[in-house]
């Protein structure tokens, strides 16, 4: 660190000055965060994606997606420590259940490396963090949390284990949190009041300043810029100067009075101010803001560029390469620097004191490595004798021989008869940490899951064949290994094995876990709204606890990404006997108009399916019995003759357009695939005889309810008398008498 920087820090610790630099009006510095949703989209991805992003103060709406999340994993909160994020994730499976906490993980914005750390919640409480910050002075991560059991409070997160510890109870209503360079902690409550929190006493806080915002809405974040000492709020509020009802997410810059580092703020002080400086997104949910900083200010040299680290061929040392920055930290043109410092894991290991032009290449060999076979963090700080130190530019180097990275392109091809598979992958070309790596030393183990059968061991090839007998949902774990470690990759799941050959093939959804072992559900439009199983929601609507497949949309569950339904349930592979006819029956009840399509195909995937029928359920679809219970209706479809003698799968697709009412509720209670006409209970003869003669249906004995249905399941007429005319109804129908179905032919 040069004399100019030391002088600036000493000045910052006096009562006369805060030591902070002034920001430029058009500031091209980056800041980072996490979009839980971003309907405006990204510069490099479509709007349906979400995850960690990069943007600049000068153009905050130009968001670059760095690391996307998927499969229902979201974040409650996150914060970064010198470019490494620590995040508290959850799993969101459906709008009908509460999110489930997932283990805390770290994400390195410079290398892209993600590491699972440990559970931040033991799942015995509904405690949730709403915002996090890094308290640099005390080297700790703080989280503002809420929850019914513990109540609101500030917790400290352990970066090594993920555990959260309550350090202060909090009653100020603040949903965001930020710590300045001197360890002072702040929040903003729902009234839009800026508050300093006394971290030494529970429920002790001080209102400092009323902002023209109130009623915090959706996700947001609060963070200090340690370069200029100002507070930045990625705000989303129901009441704001724009009166947009909480649609916009705006960056608000908050200026605090210029006071000494060891002094607390008060409402009586002069110098509070605020302004909106940029829009981050519209209808966006932005959290986990991180703002890199430079101790020398905005005119100090910027980040080093074109950084690279290389472990030597013999694994004994590493080489760090970079270029001298061509701009200041604030984004202005820079002609040269007066030198640079290199730190390894926080310890200075090299200083270069000489004038170096912008863009000059630098190469430094670190031959004093304390230990081989581990990763080190190098920080490059370029400086100017006039303006001071620039920001840390990190380079991560694994020094020594390395284990292979995970294999790429893992695929599973299932044979046409579903009895064998071919697993293929791409060999790793580098070490999993970027260290010294010899590809020729890599071998592979392949294990079939869930039965843990070892398919191959210590093979060199990047493909292997496997034979299956039991029909089950499988995947493969591929382990790439050498003498220095291993990495693992798991393939996508698939259903294969001996096809079902006994009829009827039936699924009544009474055991969702068992169903998932053979049947396949697909959210084909990937909007997060799809078939759900095993709920008790039908009791409040239909008056019973039938176990079904359900598709439910309500106005509160719809967001910008909800699409027209494209959600599938696909049967296991079925061996259809030659020379026979087959059909499928669906039992359905629905409160809303729905569109259902029936498909067949050679595989249990959406790809390759052919539509054979479509049902337009234009009215609520159910029948009521004498007790007012809402019963299922049957919909029948003959399968094509060509399916006989083949192995194939049958699928139902829900394809209902998203309605203006934003409401949908359908229950699929049973799928039955059988020989002949679906829905005919051939094994149970009706106790009373019936006959059809000269276009007249006669039913013998007593009956309480009888109806005639077309083959596609639509009701044709109710039978109210023992003798009923069927004139003009030539064809094949289904006669249902007191719940029992019979195939009839009217000639």
Tab-separated table of C-alpha atoms in Angstrom, residues 29-465:
chain	number	residue	atom	x	y	z
A	29	UNK	CA	-18.617	0.504	-12.433
A	30	UNK	CA	-20.291	-2.886	-12.087
A	31	UNK	CA	-22.549	-4.017	-9.306
A	32	UNK	CA	-23.994	-7.480	-8.820
A	33	UNK	CA	-27.129	-9.096	-7.492
A	34	UNK	CA	-29.628	-11.908	-7.829
A	35	UNK	CA	-32.824	-11.676	-9.871
A	36	UNK	CA	-35.524	-13.992	-8.554
A	37	UNK	CA	-37.473	-12.813	-11.587
A	38	UNK	CA	-36.638	-10.364	-14.365
A	39	UNK	CA	-39.432	-9.949	-16.955
A	40	UNK	CA	-37.354	-7.358	-18.791
A	41	UNK	CA	-34.904	-10.092	-19.671
A	42	UNK	CA	-31.129	-10.105	-19.886
A	43	UNK	CA	-28.611	-9.121	-22.506
A	44	UNK	CA	-27.626	-12.776	-22.827
A	45	UNK	CA	-30.681	-14.798	-21.762
A	46	UNK	CA	-34.464	-14.786	-22.058
A	47	UNK	CA	-36.809	-13.457	-19.419
A	48	UNK	CA	-37.864	-16.873	-18.134
A	49	UNK	CA	-34.451	-17.400	-16.539
A	50	UNK	CA	-33.286	-16.125	-13.165
A	51	UNK	CA	-30.066	-16.011	-11.172
A	52	UNK	CA	-26.952	-13.977	-10.370
A	53	UNK	CA	-26.385	-10.973	-12.609
A	54	UNK	CA	-23.984	-8.180	-13.431
A	55	UNK	CA	-24.904	-4.604	-14.419
A	56	UNK	CA	-23.427	-1.098	-14.159
A	57	UNK	CA	-24.609	2.065	-12.456
A	58	UNK	CA	-24.646	3.834	-15.814
A	59	UNK	CA	-26.922	1.181	-17.380
A	60	UNK	CA	-28.526	-0.815	-14.603
A	61	UNK	CA	-31.212	-2.217	-16.887
A	62	UNK	CA	-28.651	-4.019	-19.074
A	63	UNK	CA	-28.451	-7.155	-16.922
A	64	UNK	CA	-25.999	-9.917	-17.770
A	65	UNK	CA	-26.981	-13.312	-16.387
A	66	UNK	CA	-23.881	-14.880	-14.828
A	67	UNK	CA	-25.129	-17.992	-13.063
A	68	UNK	CA	-28.724	-19.186	-13.543
A	69	UNK	CA	-30.676	-21.278	-11.064
A	70	UNK	CA	-33.458	-23.658	-12.053
A	71	UNK	CA	-35.694	-26.551	-10.992
A	72	UNK	CA	-37.528	-24.555	-8.328
A	73	UNK	CA	-34.403	-23.427	-6.440
A	74	UNK	CA	-34.678	-19.782	-5.337
A	75	UNK	CA	-32.952	-17.534	-2.801
A	76	UNK	CA	-34.244	-15.761	0.262
A	77	UNK	CA	-31.134	-13.592	0.574
A	78	UNK	CA	-27.451	-13.366	-0.345
A	79	UNK	CA	-24.370	-11.196	0.161
A	80	UNK	CA	-20.829	-11.218	-1.207
A	81	UNK	CA	-17.438	-11.081	0.475
A	82	UNK	CA	-14.873	-9.742	-2.008
A	83	UNK	CA	-16.640	-11.339	-4.946
A	84	UNK	CA	-17.759	-14.591	-3.328
A	85	UNK	CA	-21.483	-14.832	-2.697
A	86	UNK	CA	-23.027	-16.655	0.243
A	87	UNK	CA	-26.672	-17.519	-0.390
A	88	UNK	CA	-29.590	-19.046	1.556
A	89	UNK	CA	-31.622	-21.044	-0.979
A	90	UNK	CA	-34.958	-22.817	-0.855
A	91	UNK	CA	-36.819	-25.349	-2.991
A	92	UNK	CA	-40.196	-24.222	-4.330
A	93	UNK	CA	-42.166	-27.228	-5.560
A	94	UNK	CA	-45.666	-25.769	-5.962
A	95	UNK	CA	-47.875	-22.879	-4.913
A	96	UNK	CA	-49.763	-25.353	-2.727
A	97	UNK	CA	-46.872	-25.986	-0.311
A	98	UNK	CA	-44.329	-23.958	1.640
A	99	UNK	CA	-40.769	-23.633	0.268
A	100	UNK	CA	-38.216	-26.007	1.787
A	101	UNK	CA	-34.821	-24.661	2.965
A	102	UNK	CA	-31.814	-25.976	1.049
A	103	UNK	CA	-28.167	-25.893	2.227
A	104	UNK	CA	-26.313	-22.580	2.010
A	105	UNK	CA	-23.902	-22.363	-0.922
A	106	UNK	CA	-21.181	-20.027	-2.158
A	107	UNK	CA	-20.823	-18.698	-5.684
A	108	UNK	CA	-17.604	-17.131	-6.988
A	109	UNK	CA	-18.510	-14.406	-9.514
A	110	UNK	CA	-14.997	-14.517	-10.989
A	111	UNK	CA	-14.570	-18.256	-11.512
A	112	UNK	CA	-18.171	-19.438	-11.553
A	113	UNK	CA	-17.358	-22.046	-8.914
A	114	UNK	CA	-20.268	-23.125	-6.702
A	115	UNK	CA	-19.790	-24.940	-3.388
A	116	UNK	CA	-22.427	-26.344	-1.054
A	117	UNK	CA	-21.644	-25.315	2.522
A	118	UNK	CA	-24.262	-26.600	4.950
A	119	UNK	CA	-27.799	-26.185	6.301
A	120	UNK	CA	-28.764	-22.647	7.312
A	121	UNK	CA	-32.048	-23.984	8.717
A	122	UNK	CA	-32.882	-27.193	10.547
A	123	UNK	CA	-36.386	-26.981	9.012
A	124	UNK	CA	-38.001	-27.019	12.465
A	125	UNK	CA	-38.941	-23.352	12.110
A	126	UNK	CA	-40.258	-20.980	9.478
A	127	UNK	CA	-37.384	-18.551	10.099
A	128	UNK	CA	-36.347	-16.850	6.853
A	129	UNK	CA	-33.721	-14.202	5.996
A	130	UNK	CA	-35.029	-11.202	4.051
A	131	UNK	CA	-31.635	-9.536	3.377
A	132	UNK	CA	-27.953	-10.060	4.184
A	133	UNK	CA	-24.853	-7.871	4.395
A	134	UNK	CA	-21.124	-8.245	5.012
A	135	UNK	CA	-19.849	-6.309	8.029
A	136	UNK	CA	-16.269	-5.750	6.873
A	137	UNK	CA	-14.999	-4.203	10.090
A	138	UNK	CA	-16.059	-7.199	12.188
A	139	UNK	CA	-15.607	-9.751	9.361
A	140	UNK	CA	-19.066	-11.264	9.683
A	141	UNK	CA	-22.166	-11.876	7.584
A	142	UNK	CA	-25.358	-10.472	9.093
A	143	UNK	CA	-28.895	-11.423	8.089
A	144	UNK	CA	-32.169	-9.663	8.855
A	145	UNK	CA	-34.636	-12.481	9.544
A	146	UNK	CA	-38.290	-12.971	10.351
A	147	UNK	CA	-40.257	-15.969	11.590
A	148	UNK	CA	-43.041	-16.852	13.977
A	149	UNK	CA	-40.995	-18.944	16.431
A	150	UNK	CA	-37.948	-16.753	17.073
A	151	UNK	CA	-39.450	-13.453	15.965
A	152	UNK	CA	-37.642	-10.795	14.001
A	153	UNK	CA	-33.911	-10.572	14.607
A	154	UNK	CA	-30.413	-10.207	13.240
A	155	UNK	CA	-28.442	-13.386	12.799
A	156	UNK	CA	-24.787	-14.102	12.061
A	157	UNK	CA	-24.086	-16.692	9.364
A	158	UNK	CA	-21.134	-19.034	9.675
A	159	UNK	CA	-19.344	-19.088	6.300
A	160	UNK	CA	-17.838	-22.502	7.031
A	161	UNK	CA	-20.953	-24.401	8.165
A	162	UNK	CA	-23.939	-22.306	7.070
A	163	UNK	CA	-25.354	-22.178	10.615
A	164	UNK	CA	-27.253	-19.059	11.696
A	165	UNK	CA	-26.961	-17.678	15.244
A	166	UNK	CA	-29.298	-15.051	16.708
A	167	UNK	CA	-27.209	-12.111	17.960
A	168	UNK	CA	-29.875	-9.447	18.404
A	169	UNK	CA	-33.669	-9.352	18.612
A	170	UNK	CA	-35.193	-6.712	16.404
A	171	UNK	CA	-38.524	-4.883	16.541
A	172	UNK	CA	-37.962	-2.089	14.023
A	173	UNK	CA	-39.791	-3.755	11.133
A	174	UNK	CA	-36.830	-3.447	8.802
A	175	UNK	CA	-36.703	-5.888	5.913
A	176	UNK	CA	-33.257	-4.935	4.568
A	177	UNK	CA	-29.846	-4.581	6.200
A	178	UNK	CA	-26.475	-2.958	5.416
A	179	UNK	CA	-23.233	-2.345	7.320
A	180	UNK	CA	-20.867	0.538	6.552
A	181	UNK	CA	-17.059	0.416	6.616
A	182	UNK	CA	-17.024	1.193	10.346
A	183	UNK	CA	-19.407	-1.548	11.496
A	184	UNK	CA	-22.522	0.604	11.840
A	185	UNK	CA	-25.658	-1.312	10.827
A	186	UNK	CA	-28.740	0.152	9.137
A	187	UNK	CA	-32.165	-0.899	7.920
A	188	UNK	CA	-35.240	0.579	6.251
A	189	UNK	CA	-38.700	-0.284	7.572
A	190	UNK	CA	-42.093	-0.441	5.872
A	191	UNK	CA	-42.713	3.231	6.621
A	192	UNK	CA	-39.653	4.141	4.564
A	193	UNK	CA	-37.660	5.204	7.622
A	194	UNK	CA	-33.875	4.844	7.588
A	195	UNK	CA	-32.830	3.334	10.919
A	196	UNK	CA	-29.476	2.795	12.630
A	197	UNK	CA	-29.508	-0.399	14.696
A	198	UNK	CA	-27.709	-0.555	18.028
A	199	UNK	CA	-26.046	-3.950	17.753
A	200	UNK	CA	-25.225	-4.035	21.490
A	201	UNK	CA	-28.854	-4.114	22.717
A	202	UNK	CA	-31.971	-6.009	21.693
A	203	UNK	CA	-34.828	-3.987	20.215
A	204	UNK	CA	-32.799	-0.791	20.239
A	205	UNK	CA	-32.805	1.287	17.098
A	206	UNK	CA	-32.937	4.917	16.043
A	207	UNK	CA	-34.994	6.459	13.244
A	208	UNK	CA	-32.744	8.817	11.285
A	209	UNK	CA	-34.477	9.930	8.123
A	210	UNK	CA	-37.851	9.536	6.350
A	211	UNK	CA	-37.560	8.525	2.699
A	212	UNK	CA	-40.358	9.211	0.157
A	213	UNK	CA	-41.046	5.454	-0.047
A	214	UNK	CA	-43.143	3.067	2.011
A	215	UNK	CA	-44.569	-0.457	2.095
A	216	UNK	CA	-41.698	-2.635	0.959
A	217	UNK	CA	-42.898	-5.031	-1.741
A	218	UNK	CA	-41.237	-8.163	-3.143
A	219	UNK	CA	-37.492	-8.793	-2.800
A	220	UNK	CA	-34.978	-5.979	-2.398
A	221	UNK	CA	-31.553	-5.214	-1.013
A	222	UNK	CA	-29.597	-2.512	0.836
A	223	UNK	CA	-25.823	-2.064	0.571
A	224	UNK	CA	-23.106	0.532	1.160
A	225	UNK	CA	-20.699	1.612	-1.537
A	226	UNK	CA	-17.450	1.669	0.433
A	227	UNK	CA	-15.831	3.848	-2.243
A	228	UNK	CA	-18.024	6.898	-1.640
A	229	UNK	CA	-19.711	5.995	1.658
A	230	UNK	CA	-23.200	6.284	0.221
A	231	UNK	CA	-26.003	3.834	0.832
A	232	UNK	CA	-27.732	2.170	-2.116
A	233	UNK	CA	-31.189	0.662	-1.947
A	234	UNK	CA	-32.548	-1.595	-4.686
A	235	UNK	CA	-36.062	-0.552	-3.730
A	236	UNK	CA	-39.422	-2.014	-4.640
A	237	UNK	CA	-42.231	-0.244	-2.741
A	238	UNK	CA	-45.979	0.085	-3.114
A	239	UNK	CA	-45.796	3.830	-2.483
A	240	UNK	CA	-43.064	5.832	-4.178
A	241	UNK	CA	-42.563	9.108	-6.098
A	242	UNK	CA	-43.489	7.372	-9.368
A	243	UNK	CA	-46.777	5.950	-7.976
A	244	UNK	CA	-46.257	2.730	-9.934
A	245	UNK	CA	-47.799	0.474	-7.299
A	246	UNK	CA	-44.581	-1.402	-6.645
A	247	UNK	CA	-43.922	-2.425	-10.255
A	248	UNK	CA	-40.530	-0.808	-10.682
A	249	UNK	CA	-37.289	-1.779	-8.962
A	250	UNK	CA	-35.165	1.365	-8.686
A	251	UNK	CA	-31.732	2.113	-7.309
A	252	UNK	CA	-32.052	4.827	-4.671
A	253	UNK	CA	-28.868	6.601	-3.549
A	254	UNK	CA	-28.983	7.719	0.094
A	255	UNK	CA	-26.503	10.281	1.385
A	256	UNK	CA	-25.723	10.332	5.105
A	257	UNK	CA	-24.179	13.212	7.089
A	258	UNK	CA	-20.384	13.413	7.136
A	259	UNK	CA	-19.427	12.263	10.644
A	260	UNK	CA	-16.533	10.577	12.408
A	261	UNK	CA	-16.234	6.763	12.189
A	262	UNK	CA	-16.813	6.245	15.934
A	263	UNK	CA	-19.944	8.421	16.047
A	264	UNK	CA	-23.566	7.306	15.798
A	265	UNK	CA	-26.036	9.106	13.561
A	266	UNK	CA	-29.082	11.004	14.805
A	267	UNK	CA	-32.198	12.512	13.236
A	268	UNK	CA	-31.073	16.010	14.210
A	269	UNK	CA	-27.982	15.905	11.989
A	270	UNK	CA	-27.918	17.797	8.699
A	271	UNK	CA	-26.946	16.230	5.384
A	272	UNK	CA	-29.448	13.414	4.747
A	273	UNK	CA	-30.541	13.231	1.127
A	274	UNK	CA	-31.787	10.732	-1.468
A	275	UNK	CA	-32.254	10.422	-5.219
A	276	UNK	CA	-33.222	7.776	-7.748
A	277	UNK	CA	-30.292	7.130	-10.039
A	278	UNK	CA	-31.397	4.212	-12.245
A	279	UNK	CA	-34.033	1.575	-12.889
A	280	UNK	CA	-32.880	-1.990	-12.279
A	281	UNK	CA	-35.939	-3.703	-13.709
A	282	UNK	CA	-39.698	-3.633	-14.078
A	283	UNK	CA	-41.724	-6.174	-12.085
A	284	UNK	CA	-38.343	-7.571	-11.052
A	285	UNK	CA	-37.332	-9.139	-7.762
A	286	UNK	CA	-33.720	-8.159	-7.060
A	287	UNK	CA	-31.742	-9.128	-3.963
A	288	UNK	CA	-28.178	-9.733	-2.750
A	289	UNK	CA	-26.639	-6.503	-4.019
A	290	UNK	CA	-22.825	-6.377	-4.035
A	291	UNK	CA	-20.777	-3.267	-4.947
A	292	UNK	CA	-17.001	-3.691	-5.431
A	293	UNK	CA	-14.942	-0.789	-4.075
A	294	UNK	CA	-11.563	0.931	-4.322
A	295	UNK	CA	-9.901	2.576	-1.312
A	296	UNK	CA	-8.307	5.194	-3.578
A	297	UNK	CA	-11.641	6.376	-4.970
A	298	UNK	CA	-13.135	6.641	-8.435
A	299	UNK	CA	-10.007	8.208	-9.968
A	300	UNK	CA	-7.765	5.364	-8.807
A	301	UNK	CA	-6.773	2.683	-11.354
A	302	UNK	CA	-9.526	0.189	-12.200
A	303	UNK	CA	-9.529	-3.581	-12.304
A	304	UNK	CA	-6.636	-5.464	-13.892
A	305	UNK	CA	-7.825	-7.257	-17.037
A	306	UNK	CA	-7.195	-10.547	-18.884
A	307	UNK	CA	-6.300	-12.363	-15.686
A	308	UNK	CA	-5.056	-15.941	-15.837
A	309	UNK	CA	-3.397	-18.477	-13.564
A	310	UNK	CA	-1.481	-21.579	-14.614
A	311	UNK	CA	-0.096	-24.362	-12.480
A	312	UNK	CA	3.313	-25.469	-13.763
A	313	UNK	CA	3.745	-28.749	-15.628
A	314	UNK	CA	5.442	-30.315	-12.609
A	315	UNK	CA	2.863	-28.810	-10.224
A	316	UNK	CA	5.509	-26.982	-8.149
A	317	UNK	CA	4.566	-23.335	-8.761
A	318	UNK	CA	2.013	-21.130	-10.487
A	319	UNK	CA	2.123	-18.225	-12.905
A	320	UNK	CA	-0.189	-15.223	-12.579
A	321	UNK	CA	-0.828	-13.172	-15.726
A	322	UNK	CA	-2.800	-9.927	-16.209
A	323	UNK	CA	-2.883	-6.582	-18.022
A	324	UNK	CA	-2.581	-3.110	-16.534
A	325	UNK	CA	-6.045	-1.421	-16.514
A	326	UNK	CA	-6.895	1.084	-19.233
A	327	UNK	CA	-9.554	2.895	-17.177
A	328	UNK	CA	-9.971	4.325	-13.721
A	329	UNK	CA	-12.278	2.699	-11.215
A	330	UNK	CA	-14.939	5.228	-12.233
A	331	UNK	CA	-14.536	4.377	-15.921
A	332	UNK	CA	-12.425	7.298	-17.233
A	333	UNK	CA	-9.452	6.678	-19.536
A	334	UNK	CA	-6.212	5.823	-17.745
A	335	UNK	CA	-2.748	6.316	-19.261
A	336	UNK	CA	-0.580	4.435	-16.755
A	337	UNK	CA	-0.148	3.205	-13.194
A	338	UNK	CA	2.732	3.653	-10.765
A	339	UNK	CA	2.864	0.023	-9.712
A	340	UNK	CA	0.953	-2.917	-8.331
A	341	UNK	CA	0.817	-5.214	-5.292
A	342	UNK	CA	0.029	-8.932	-5.288
A	343	UNK	CA	-1.518	-10.617	-2.250
A	344	UNK	CA	-1.843	-14.349	-1.672
A	345	UNK	CA	-4.663	-15.267	0.704
A	346	UNK	CA	-4.496	-11.766	2.183
A	347	UNK	CA	-0.688	-11.647	2.593
A	348	UNK	CA	1.351	-9.341	0.363
A	349	UNK	CA	3.910	-11.409	-1.571
A	350	UNK	CA	5.087	-8.972	-4.254
A	351	UNK	CA	5.282	-5.245	-4.957
A	352	UNK	CA	6.226	-3.655	-8.279
A	353	UNK	CA	7.074	0.060	-8.147
A	354	UNK	CA	7.451	1.498	-11.629
A	355	UNK	CA	5.405	3.378	-14.188
A	356	UNK	CA	3.563	0.941	-16.443
A	357	UNK	CA	1.373	1.934	-19.410
A	358	UNK	CA	-2.268	0.893	-19.671
A	359	UNK	CA	-2.671	-2.521	-21.302
A	360	UNK	CA	0.873	-3.730	-20.569
A	361	UNK	CA	1.091	-7.483	-19.980
A	362	UNK	CA	2.409	-8.694	-16.631
A	363	UNK	CA	3.571	-12.176	-15.694
A	364	UNK	CA	4.488	-13.153	-12.147
A	365	UNK	CA	5.703	-16.579	-10.982
A	366	UNK	CA	4.938	-17.545	-7.399
A	367	UNK	CA	7.601	-20.090	-6.453
A	368	UNK	CA	7.129	-19.832	-2.694
A	369	UNK	CA	3.917	-21.855	-2.476
A	370	UNK	CA	3.291	-22.931	1.147
A	371	UNK	CA	1.662	-26.242	0.144
A	372	UNK	CA	0.856	-28.030	-3.091
A	373	UNK	CA	-2.512	-29.443	-4.076
A	374	UNK	CA	-4.718	-26.587	-2.900
A	375	UNK	CA	-6.339	-23.413	-4.186
A	376	UNK	CA	-5.007	-19.936	-3.425
A	377	UNK	CA	-6.584	-16.539	-3.890
A	378	UNK	CA	-4.351	-13.871	-5.402
A	379	UNK	CA	-5.473	-10.226	-5.307
A	380	UNK	CA	-3.899	-7.732	-7.712
A	381	UNK	CA	-4.139	-4.063	-6.701
A	382	UNK	CA	-2.857	-1.467	-9.157
A	383	UNK	CA	-2.134	1.964	-7.720
A	384	UNK	CA	-1.334	5.539	-8.568
A	385	UNK	CA	0.862	7.758	-6.390
A	386	UNK	CA	-1.637	10.545	-7.014
A	387	UNK	CA	-5.006	8.864	-6.468
A	388	UNK	CA	-4.260	5.723	-4.458
A	389	UNK	CA	-5.145	2.032	-4.611
A	390	UNK	CA	-7.587	0.583	-7.089
A	391	UNK	CA	-9.943	-2.354	-6.376
A	392	UNK	CA	-8.885	-5.911	-5.717
A	393	UNK	CA	-8.723	-7.990	-8.883
A	394	UNK	CA	-8.881	-11.608	-7.736
A	395	UNK	CA	-7.207	-14.547	-9.471
A	396	UNK	CA	-7.792	-18.039	-8.121
A	397	UNK	CA	-5.031	-20.584	-8.657
A	398	UNK	CA	-4.951	-24.252	-7.809
A	399	UNK	CA	-1.284	-25.170	-7.486
A	400	UNK	CA	-0.253	-28.793	-7.995
A	401	UNK	CA	-1.688	-31.851	-9.704
A	402	UNK	CA	-5.457	-31.845	-9.905
A	403	UNK	CA	-8.395	-34.252	-10.008
A	404	UNK	CA	-10.416	-34.299	-13.250
A	405	UNK	CA	-13.320	-31.932	-13.691
A	406	UNK	CA	-16.758	-33.463	-14.123
A	407	UNK	CA	-17.460	-35.127	-17.445
A	408	UNK	CA	-19.556	-33.216	-19.964
A	409	UNK	CA	-22.384	-34.118	-22.309
A	410	UNK	CA	-23.630	-37.121	-20.348
A	411	UNK	CA	-26.505	-38.788	-22.240
A	412	UNK	CA	-28.485	-42.000	-21.968
A	413	UNK	CA	-29.969	-43.660	-25.060
A	414	UNK	CA	-32.665	-46.236	-24.299
A	415	UNK	CA	-33.167	-49.084	-26.771
A	416	UNK	CA	-36.452	-49.462	-28.663
A	417	UNK	CA	-37.437	-52.426	-26.474
A	418	UNK	CA	-36.495	-50.526	-23.265
A	419	UNK	CA	-34.266	-53.414	-22.152
A	420	UNK	CA	-30.842	-51.825	-22.640
A	421	UNK	CA	-29.120	-48.449	-22.544
A	422	UNK	CA	-26.016	-46.788	-23.920
A	423	UNK	CA	-24.415	-44.188	-21.650
A	424	UNK	CA	-22.015	-41.696	-23.263
A	425	UNK	CA	-20.064	-38.664	-22.085
A	426	UNK	CA	-17.245	-36.282	-22.996
A	427	UNK	CA	-13.883	-36.723	-21.306
A	428	UNK	CA	-12.732	-33.907	-18.972
A	429	UNK	CA	-10.048	-31.712	-20.512
A	430	UNK	CA	-8.960	-29.877	-17.343
A	431	UNK	CA	-8.618	-30.292	-13.610
A	432	UNK	CA	-11.673	-29.544	-11.510
A	433	UNK	CA	-9.801	-26.700	-9.796
A	434	UNK	CA	-7.753	-25.526	-12.785
A	435	UNK	CA	-4.551	-27.174	-11.580
A	436	UNK	CA	-2.001	-29.306	-13.427
A	437	UNK	CA	-3.872	-32.077	-15.222
A	438	UNK	CA	-2.964	-35.100	-17.367
A	439	UNK	CA	-6.064	-36.288	-19.321
A	440	UNK	CA	-4.488	-39.659	-20.126
A	441	UNK	CA	-4.600	-40.678	-16.460
A	442	UNK	CA	-8.410	-40.395	-16.146
A	443	UNK	CA	-10.550	-43.505	-15.674
A	444	UNK	CA	-14.276	-43.883	-15.078
A	445	UNK	CA	-16.653	-45.734	-12.781
A	446	UNK	CA	-20.335	-45.984	-13.733
A	447	UNK	CA	-23.013	-46.856	-11.179
A	448	UNK	CA	-26.691	-47.337	-11.973
A	449	UNK	CA	-29.119	-45.649	-9.572
A	450	UNK	CA	-31.242	-46.238	-7.547
A	451	UNK	CA	-30.245	-49.908	-7.281
A	452	UNK	CA	-26.515	-49.033	-7.010
A	453	UNK	CA	-25.389	-51.605	-9.559
A	454	UNK	CA	-21.782	-51.054	-10.646
A	455	UNK	CA	-21.984	-51.100	-14.449
A	456	UNK	CA	-18.293	-50.462	-15.145
A	457	UNK	CA	-15.093	-49.717	-13.214
A	458	UNK	CA	-11.736	-48.205	-14.167
A	459	UNK	CA	-12.605	-47.976	-17.849
A	460	UNK	CA	-10.893	-45.578	-20.244
A	461	UNK	CA	-13.665	-45.390	-22.840
A	462	UNK	CA	-16.347	-42.683	-22.713
A	463	UNK	CA	-19.265	-45.000	-23.376
A	464	UNK	CA	-20.752	-48.073	-21.754
A	465	UNK	CA	-23.740	-50.374	-22.354
